[in-house]
Coordinates of C-alpha atoms in Angstrom, one line a residue:
M1 CA 12.2 77.6 -24.2
D2 CA 11.8 75.0 -21.5
L3 CA 8.8 73.2 -23.7
D4 CA 10.6 72.9 -26.8
M5 CA 13.7 71.6 -24.8
N6 CA 11.3 68.9 -23.2
S7 CA 9.6 68.2 -26.5
M8 CA 12.7 67.8 -28.4
A9 CA 14.4 65.5 -25.6
V10 CA 11.3 63.3 -25.4
A11 CA 11.3 63.3 -29.2
I12 CA 15.0 61.9 -29.5
G13 CA 14.8 59.7 -26.3
V14 CA 17.2 61.6 -23.9
S15 CA 16.7 63.8 -20.7
V16 CA 16.9 67.8 -21.0
P17 CA 20.4 68.0 -19.6
V18 CA 21.8 65.6 -21.9
L19 CA 20.1 67.7 -24.7
R20 CA 21.4 70.6 -23.5
F21 CA 25.0 69.3 -23.6
L22 CA 24.4 67.8 -27.0
L23 CA 23.3 71.2 -28.2
C24 CA 26.5 72.9 -26.9
F25 CA 28.6 70.2 -27.9
V26 CA 27.6 70.3 -31.6
A27 CA 27.9 74.1 -31.2
T28 CA 31.5 73.5 -30.8
I29 CA 31.8 73.1 -34.7
P30 CA 30.8 76.5 -35.4
V31 CA 32.8 78.0 -32.7
G32 CA 35.9 76.4 -33.9
F33 CA 35.0 77.6 -37.6
L34 CA 34.8 81.1 -36.2
H35 CA 38.1 80.8 -34.3
R36 CA 39.9 80.8 -38.0
F37 CA 38.9 84.5 -38.0
V38 CA 40.0 86.0 -34.9
P39 CA 42.8 88.2 -36.2
S40 CA 45.7 88.2 -33.3
P41 CA 47.3 85.4 -31.1
I42 CA 46.1 87.1 -27.8
G43 CA 42.8 87.5 -29.4
K44 CA 42.7 83.6 -30.5
H45 CA 43.8 82.8 -26.9
I46 CA 40.8 85.1 -25.3
Y47 CA 38.1 83.7 -27.6
A48 CA 39.5 80.0 -27.2
A49 CA 39.1 80.6 -23.2
G50 CA 35.9 82.6 -23.4
S51 CA 34.0 80.4 -26.0
G52 CA 34.9 77.3 -23.8
A53 CA 33.9 78.9 -20.6
I54 CA 30.7 80.0 -22.0
L55 CA 29.8 76.7 -23.7
S56 CA 30.5 75.0 -20.4
Y57 CA 28.4 77.3 -18.5
L58 CA 25.4 76.7 -20.7
S59 CA 26.0 73.1 -20.7
F60 CA 26.6 72.3 -17.1
G61 CA 26.0 75.6 -15.3
F62 CA 28.4 77.9 -13.1
S63 CA 29.5 75.2 -10.9
S64 CA 31.3 73.5 -13.8
N65 CA 33.5 76.5 -14.4
L66 CA 34.4 76.7 -10.7
H67 CA 35.3 72.8 -10.8
F68 CA 37.4 73.5 -14.0
L69 CA 39.4 76.3 -12.3
V70 CA 40.6 74.0 -9.5
P71 CA 43.0 71.7 -11.4
M72 CA 43.7 74.8 -13.9
L73 CA 45.1 77.2 -11.1
S74 CA 46.4 74.4 -8.9
G75 CA 48.6 73.3 -12.2
Y76 CA 49.5 76.7 -13.1
A77 CA 50.6 77.4 -9.5
S78 CA 52.9 74.4 -9.4
M79 CA 54.6 75.3 -12.5
F80 CA 55.1 78.8 -11.3
L81 CA 56.4 77.9 -7.8
F82 CA 57.7 74.5 -8.1
R83 CA 59.0 74.0 -11.6
P84 CA 61.4 71.2 -10.6
F85 CA 58.3 69.2 -9.1
C86 CA 55.4 70.3 -10.9
G87 CA 55.0 67.3 -13.1
V88 CA 54.5 65.0 -10.2
L89 CA 52.7 67.6 -7.9
T90 CA 50.0 68.4 -10.7
F91 CA 49.7 64.6 -11.3
I92 CA 48.7 64.1 -7.7
L93 CA 46.6 67.2 -7.2
G94 CA 44.8 66.9 -10.6
F95 CA 44.1 63.1 -10.0
G96 CA 43.1 63.8 -6.4
Y97 CA 40.5 66.4 -7.2
L98 CA 39.0 64.1 -10.3
I99 CA 38.7 61.4 -7.9
G100 CA 37.0 63.6 -5.1
C101 CA 34.5 64.8 -8.0
H102 CA 34.2 61.2 -9.2
V103 CA 33.0 60.1 -5.7
Y104 CA 30.9 63.2 -4.9
Y105 CA 28.9 63.1 -8.1
M106 CA 28.9 59.4 -8.7
S107 CA 28.8 60.3 -12.2
G108 CA 28.9 56.8 -14.0
D109 CA 25.3 56.0 -12.1
A110 CA 24.0 59.6 -13.7
W111 CA 25.4 58.7 -17.2
K112 CA 23.8 55.2 -17.0
E113 CA 20.2 56.8 -16.2
G114 CA 20.6 59.4 -18.8
G115 CA 22.1 62.3 -16.8
I116 CA 25.2 64.4 -17.2
D117 CA 27.5 66.5 -15.4
A118 CA 30.9 68.0 -15.6
T119 CA 33.0 65.3 -14.4
G120 CA 33.4 64.0 -18.2
A121 CA 34.8 67.5 -19.2
L122 CA 36.8 67.5 -16.2
M123 CA 38.4 64.3 -17.0
V124 CA 39.8 65.7 -20.1
L125 CA 40.8 68.8 -18.8
T126 CA 42.7 67.0 -15.9
L127 CA 45.1 65.4 -18.7
K128 CA 45.7 68.5 -20.5
V129 CA 46.8 70.4 -17.2
I130 CA 49.1 67.4 -16.1
S131 CA 50.7 66.8 -19.7
C132 CA 51.2 70.7 -19.7
A133 CA 53.2 70.6 -16.2
I134 CA 55.1 67.6 -17.1
N135 CA 56.3 69.2 -20.4
Y136 CA 57.5 72.4 -18.5
N137 CA 59.1 70.3 -16.1
D138 CA 60.9 68.3 -18.9
G139 CA 62.1 71.7 -20.1
L140 CA 64.7 71.8 -17.3
L141 CA 66.3 68.3 -18.2
K142 CA 69.2 67.6 -20.5
E143 CA 67.9 66.9 -24.3
N144 CA 70.0 63.8 -24.3
D145 CA 68.2 62.1 -21.5
L146 CA 64.8 62.8 -23.2
R147 CA 62.9 60.6 -25.6
D148 CA 61.7 61.5 -28.8
S149 CA 58.1 62.4 -27.4
Q150 CA 59.6 64.6 -24.6
K151 CA 62.0 66.5 -27.0
K152 CA 58.8 67.3 -29.0
Y153 CA 56.6 68.5 -26.7
R154 CA 58.6 70.1 -23.9
L155 CA 58.2 73.6 -22.8
I156 CA 61.3 75.8 -22.2
K157 CA 58.9 78.8 -21.3
L158 CA 56.1 78.9 -18.9
P159 CA 52.8 80.0 -20.9
S160 CA 51.1 83.2 -20.1
L161 CA 48.1 82.9 -18.1
I162 CA 45.8 83.6 -21.0
E163 CA 47.7 81.2 -23.1
Y164 CA 47.1 78.6 -20.5
F165 CA 43.4 79.1 -20.1
G166 CA 43.0 79.1 -23.9
Y167 CA 44.9 75.9 -24.2
C168 CA 42.9 74.3 -21.5
L169 CA 39.2 75.5 -22.9
C170 CA 40.1 75.9 -26.6
C171 CA 37.0 75.0 -28.9
G172 CA 35.2 73.1 -26.3
S173 CA 37.4 70.4 -26.7
H174 CA 37.6 69.7 -22.9
F175 CA 34.0 68.4 -23.4
A176 CA 35.1 65.1 -24.9
G177 CA 38.7 65.5 -26.2
P178 CA 40.7 65.2 -27.9
V179 CA 43.7 65.6 -25.7
Y180 CA 46.2 67.5 -27.5
E181 CA 49.6 69.2 -26.5
A182 CA 50.3 72.7 -25.0
K183 CA 53.1 73.2 -27.5
D184 CA 50.8 72.3 -30.3
Y185 CA 48.1 74.7 -29.4
L186 CA 50.5 77.5 -29.1
E187 CA 52.3 76.8 -32.3
W188 CA 48.9 76.6 -34.1
T189 CA 47.6 79.8 -32.4
E190 CA 50.7 81.8 -33.4
R191 CA 51.0 80.0 -36.8
K192 CA 54.4 78.3 -36.1
G193 CA 55.7 75.1 -36.8
I194 CA 53.4 72.9 -39.4
W195 CA 50.8 75.8 -39.5
A196 CA 53.5 78.4 -40.7
R197 CA 52.9 79.7 -44.3
T198 CA 55.1 77.5 -46.5
E199 CA 56.1 77.1 -50.2
K200 CA 53.2 74.5 -50.4
G201 CA 50.9 77.3 -50.7
P202 CA 47.9 78.6 -48.5
S203 CA 46.7 76.8 -45.3
P204 CA 44.9 73.6 -46.3
S205 CA 41.2 73.7 -46.4
P206 CA 39.6 71.9 -43.4
F207 CA 36.2 71.3 -45.1
G208 CA 36.5 67.9 -46.6
A209 CA 37.8 66.5 -43.6
T210 CA 34.9 68.0 -41.5
I211 CA 32.2 67.0 -43.7
R212 CA 33.4 63.6 -43.4
A213 CA 33.4 63.7 -39.6
I214 CA 30.0 65.0 -39.5
L215 CA 28.6 62.5 -41.9
Q216 CA 30.2 59.8 -39.9
A217 CA 28.6 61.4 -36.4
A218 CA 25.2 60.9 -38.1
V219 CA 25.7 57.4 -39.2
C220 CA 26.9 56.5 -35.8
M221 CA 24.2 58.4 -33.8
A222 CA 21.7 56.9 -36.1
L223 CA 23.1 53.4 -35.8
Y224 CA 23.2 53.8 -32.0
L225 CA 19.5 55.1 -31.7
Y226 CA 18.3 51.9 -33.8
L227 CA 20.4 49.5 -31.7
V228 CA 20.0 50.7 -28.0
P229 CA 16.4 49.8 -27.6
K230 CA 16.9 46.2 -28.9
Y231 CA 20.0 45.6 -26.5
P232 CA 19.3 47.5 -23.1
L233 CA 21.6 47.0 -20.4
S234 CA 18.8 46.0 -17.8
R235 CA 18.4 42.8 -19.7
F236 CA 21.5 41.5 -17.9
S237 CA 19.3 41.7 -14.5
D238 CA 16.4 40.4 -16.2
P239 CA 15.6 36.4 -15.3
I240 CA 14.7 35.9 -18.9
Y241 CA 18.7 36.3 -19.5
Q242 CA 19.8 33.6 -17.0
E243 CA 17.3 31.2 -19.0
W244 CA 19.2 31.7 -22.4
G245 CA 21.8 29.3 -23.4
F246 CA 25.4 30.0 -23.4
W247 CA 25.6 30.9 -27.0
K248 CA 22.7 33.5 -26.9
R249 CA 24.1 35.1 -23.8
L250 CA 27.6 35.2 -25.4
S251 CA 25.9 36.9 -28.6
Y252 CA 24.0 39.3 -26.4
Q253 CA 27.0 40.4 -24.8
Y254 CA 28.8 40.9 -28.0
M255 CA 25.7 43.0 -29.3
S256 CA 25.5 45.0 -26.1
G257 CA 29.3 46.0 -26.2
F258 CA 28.8 46.7 -30.4
T259 CA 25.9 48.9 -29.6
A260 CA 27.3 51.1 -26.8
R261 CA 30.7 51.7 -28.9
W262 CA 28.6 53.6 -31.5
K263 CA 27.7 56.2 -28.8
Y264 CA 31.4 56.8 -28.4
Y265 CA 32.1 56.9 -32.1
F266 CA 29.4 59.7 -32.5
I267 CA 31.0 61.8 -29.6
W268 CA 34.4 61.5 -31.0
S269 CA 33.1 62.3 -34.4
I270 CA 31.9 65.6 -33.6
S271 CA 35.1 66.5 -31.5
E272 CA 36.9 65.6 -34.5
A273 CA 34.9 67.9 -36.8
S274 CA 35.3 70.9 -34.3
I275 CA 38.9 70.6 -34.1
V276 CA 39.5 70.0 -37.6
I277 CA 37.5 73.1 -38.9
S278 CA 39.5 75.2 -36.6
G279 CA 42.7 74.2 -38.0
L280 CA 43.9 72.7 -34.7
G281 CA 43.5 69.2 -36.4
F282 CA 46.0 69.5 -39.0
S283 CA 49.0 67.2 -38.5
G284 CA 51.1 67.9 -41.5
W285 CA 51.6 67.0 -45.3
T286 CA 51.6 63.3 -46.9
D287 CA 54.6 62.5 -49.0
D288 CA 52.3 62.2 -52.2
S289 CA 52.9 64.4 -55.4
P290 CA 51.4 66.8 -54.9
P291 CA 51.2 66.4 -51.1
K292 CA 48.0 66.3 -49.2
P293 CA 46.9 67.4 -45.6
R294 CA 46.7 65.0 -42.6
W295 CA 44.1 65.6 -40.2
D296 CA 44.9 62.9 -37.7
R297 CA 45.5 65.1 -34.4
A298 CA 41.7 65.2 -34.0
K299 CA 41.2 61.6 -34.9
N300 CA 40.1 59.7 -31.8
V301 CA 38.9 56.2 -33.2
D302 CA 39.3 54.3 -36.0
I303 CA 35.8 52.5 -36.3
I304 CA 36.9 49.7 -38.7
G305 CA 40.0 49.2 -36.7
V306 CA 38.1 48.4 -33.6
E307 CA 35.3 46.2 -34.8
L308 CA 37.8 44.2 -37.1
A309 CA 41.2 44.6 -34.9
K310 CA 43.5 41.3 -35.7
S311 CA 45.0 41.7 -32.0
S312 CA 44.2 43.1 -28.7
V313 CA 47.5 45.0 -28.9
E314 CA 45.8 47.1 -31.7
L315 CA 43.0 48.4 -29.8
P316 CA 44.8 51.2 -27.9
L317 CA 46.0 52.2 -31.3
V318 CA 42.6 52.8 -32.7
W319 CA 40.0 53.4 -29.6
N320 CA 40.3 56.7 -27.8
I321 CA 43.3 57.2 -29.7
Q322 CA 44.4 60.4 -28.1
V323 CA 44.0 59.4 -24.4
S324 CA 46.0 56.2 -25.5
T325 CA 48.7 58.4 -26.7
W326 CA 48.6 60.3 -23.4
L327 CA 48.9 57.3 -21.4
R328 CA 51.8 56.0 -23.3
H329 CA 53.8 59.2 -23.0
Y330 CA 53.1 60.3 -19.5
V331 CA 52.4 56.9 -17.7
Y332 CA 53.7 53.7 -19.6
D333 CA 56.7 55.3 -21.0
R334 CA 57.9 57.1 -17.6
L335 CA 57.6 53.8 -15.8
V336 CA 60.1 51.9 -17.8
Q337 CA 63.8 52.1 -16.4
K338 CA 66.3 53.2 -18.6
G339 CA 67.8 50.4 -20.5
K340 CA 65.3 48.1 -19.5
K341 CA 62.2 46.8 -21.6
P342 CA 58.6 47.2 -20.3
G343 CA 56.6 44.5 -19.1
F344 CA 53.6 43.3 -17.5
F345 CA 53.7 45.7 -14.7
Q346 CA 54.1 48.7 -16.9
L347 CA 51.0 47.6 -18.9
L348 CA 48.9 47.1 -15.4
A349 CA 49.9 50.1 -14.0
T350 CA 48.8 52.3 -17.2
Q351 CA 45.6 50.4 -17.3
T352 CA 45.0 51.0 -13.5
T353 CA 45.5 54.8 -14.1
S354 CA 43.0 54.8 -17.1
A355 CA 40.4 53.0 -14.7
V356 CA 41.2 55.6 -11.7
W357 CA 40.8 58.4 -14.6
H358 CA 37.5 57.1 -15.5
G359 CA 36.2 56.6 -11.8
L360 CA 36.2 54.3 -9.0
Y361 CA 33.7 52.2 -10.1
P362 CA 34.4 48.4 -9.6
G363 CA 33.3 47.8 -13.2
Y364 CA 35.9 50.3 -14.4
I365 CA 38.7 48.9 -12.5
I366 CA 37.6 45.2 -13.7
F367 CA 37.4 46.2 -17.1
F368 CA 41.0 47.9 -17.3
V369 CA 42.7 44.8 -15.2
Q370 CA 40.7 42.6 -17.9
S371 CA 42.3 44.8 -20.6
A372 CA 45.8 44.4 -19.3
L373 CA 45.1 40.4 -19.4
M374 CA 43.5 40.7 -22.8
I375 CA 46.7 42.5 -24.2
A376 CA 48.9 40.2 -22.7
G377 CA 47.3 36.9 -23.7
S378 CA 47.0 38.6 -27.5
R379 CA 50.7 39.1 -27.2
V380 CA 51.2 35.5 -26.4
I381 CA 49.5 34.4 -29.5
Y382 CA 51.4 37.1 -31.9
R383 CA 54.7 35.6 -30.7
W384 CA 53.6 32.3 -31.6
Q385 CA 52.3 33.4 -35.1
Q386 CA 55.7 35.1 -35.7
A387 CA 57.5 31.6 -34.8
V388 CA 55.8 29.9 -37.7
P389 CA 58.1 29.7 -40.7
P390 CA 57.0 31.2 -44.0
S391 CA 56.5 27.5 -45.4
M392 CA 53.5 26.9 -43.2
A393 CA 51.4 29.7 -44.5
L394 CA 48.3 27.8 -43.5
V395 CA 49.1 27.5 -39.9
K396 CA 50.0 31.5 -39.6
K397 CA 46.6 32.4 -41.1
I398 CA 45.0 29.8 -38.7
I399 CA 46.6 31.6 -36.0
V400 CA 46.0 35.2 -37.1
L401 CA 42.3 34.2 -37.2
M402 CA 42.6 32.7 -33.5
N403 CA 44.1 36.1 -32.6
F404 CA 41.1 37.8 -34.1
A405 CA 38.4 35.7 -32.7
Y406 CA 40.3 35.9 -29.1
T407 CA 40.3 39.6 -29.3
L408 CA 36.3 39.8 -30.5
L409 CA 35.4 37.5 -27.8
V410 CA 37.5 39.1 -24.7
L411 CA 36.9 42.5 -25.7
N412 CA 32.8 42.2 -25.6
Y413 CA 32.8 40.1 -22.6
S414 CA 35.2 42.7 -20.6
C415 CA 33.5 46.0 -21.8
I416 CA 30.3 44.9 -20.0
G417 CA 32.0 45.6 -16.7
F418 CA 32.7 49.0 -18.2
M419 CA 29.0 49.6 -18.9
V420 CA 27.3 48.1 -15.8
L421 CA 30.0 49.6 -13.6
S422 CA 28.6 47.9 -10.2
L423 CA 30.3 44.9 -8.9
H424 CA 27.4 42.7 -8.6
E425 CA 26.2 43.1 -12.3
T426 CA 29.7 42.8 -13.6
L427 CA 30.3 39.5 -12.0
A428 CA 26.7 38.2 -12.8
A429 CA 27.6 39.1 -16.5
Y430 CA 30.8 37.5 -16.4
G431 CA 29.6 34.6 -14.5
S432 CA 26.8 34.0 -17.1
L433 CA 29.6 32.9 -19.3
Y434 CA 31.5 31.2 -16.9
Y435 CA 34.4 33.6 -16.5
V436 CA 35.6 32.6 -20.0
G437 CA 36.9 35.7 -21.2
T438 CA 39.1 36.1 -17.9
I439 CA 40.2 32.5 -17.9
L440 CA 41.2 32.5 -21.4
P441 CA 44.0 35.4 -21.2
V442 CA 45.3 33.9 -18.0
F443 CA 45.6 30.5 -19.5
L444 CA 47.2 32.0 -22.5
I445 CA 49.7 34.2 -20.4
L446 CA 50.4 30.7 -18.5
M447 CA 51.1 29.0 -21.9
G448 CA 53.5 31.6 -22.9
K449 CA 55.5 30.9 -20.0
I450 CA 55.8 27.1 -21.0
I451 CA 55.7 27.3 -24.7
K452 CA 58.4 29.7 -25.7
P453 CA 59.0 29.8 -29.4
A454 CA 62.4 30.8 -30.9
R455 CA 62.6 34.5 -31.4
P456 CA 61.9 35.6 -35.2
T457 CA 64.3 38.4 -36.6
R458 CA 63.3 41.6 -35.3
S459 CA 61.1 43.9 -37.5
K460 CA 59.2 47.0 -37.5
V461 CA 56.0 45.3 -37.0
T462 CA 57.5 43.1 -34.0
K463 CA 58.7 46.3 -32.1
E464 CA 55.2 47.8 -32.5
Q465 CA 53.9 44.7 -31.0

């Protein structure tokens, strides 16, 4: 068996631990499918928890399950014993333990060198545990004081221990997401809410959406395997890189970021397939006649939306969608005081939280601070665009194109820090482009303070921006 694993790993150019992880990860698809046939809600919870624990054991070993128990049990204990404070307490304990694991395992270095450990799965599990505790905390608050998302997901009753474990480990989704809400999981398991049988007929078939996600995963992996030997990260420390001209270095940074994203597209496509085929990915019906099922709950990336984003503001809506939604609901929105508008502080705090969640590497911190600057700069361009009168359509199109080019430049400049991680390599890569991706957003933010166009009539699009 070991010889077979070694030969397979060599054939596809990965390490044996990574191959073991990939096999267990792909196995979440049939595991999700079989969940549909478990007869009772309690049986479904046991199956969800058991299958998740087994896949974790086969992928990472016994110690991984022990790591998962720490945030799971501490979160449940907080809800059981300290409900008025369980949200904040679980947030602190969950992130504290995750940071400790990041520091102990130095997981970023392991991932760069082709290794794998349980910290990636622990990252997703931490978000699920925290959201469950915060929603249970929200169950104590008056409904009039809650935002729409809080009203939708709050928990009035404490889930049982088996319900909670099933939610945390269901379908192996803790491997790479997507993050979903405890209330959605419970309603899906009990066939309530949008999963209840209605006059629209039987439950929608997930097979078309599943096949699409699997085909997308296959294309993404093929493209990644084709590109990654051509654009290795080691090139940034190669003397020949420094001999290239500015435009060649810029194009290499773009292609390095472009190449790396296909790995994430592959991972999230597999996750999407496993959640969709289980039925949990169902998110309601369209308004068409006849209505069609939507499968957005498991969608974690819009590939075209990322690669052709017209504005940096769009990126959190199309990249790692479920984590971006989590950050908005549980960090960004909760930092905004009632009656006041969010500003750069909320944006920076949210991006910093995301950076710490990924790990304490300088590259992560720099990347997410860069992201906050990038989004703030893009908002300035958008405000200028909105101030252009309809009679100057050509000028408006030029500004739209400028925002697109700005997003393309700063995104692929910034993401190098996310990939190389170390402070020296990050600064060397940024310095090779004369820090253009840092200077430009700061320049735009300052110009936005000076050039303040008249506010246009508010619209839906404006509110989204």
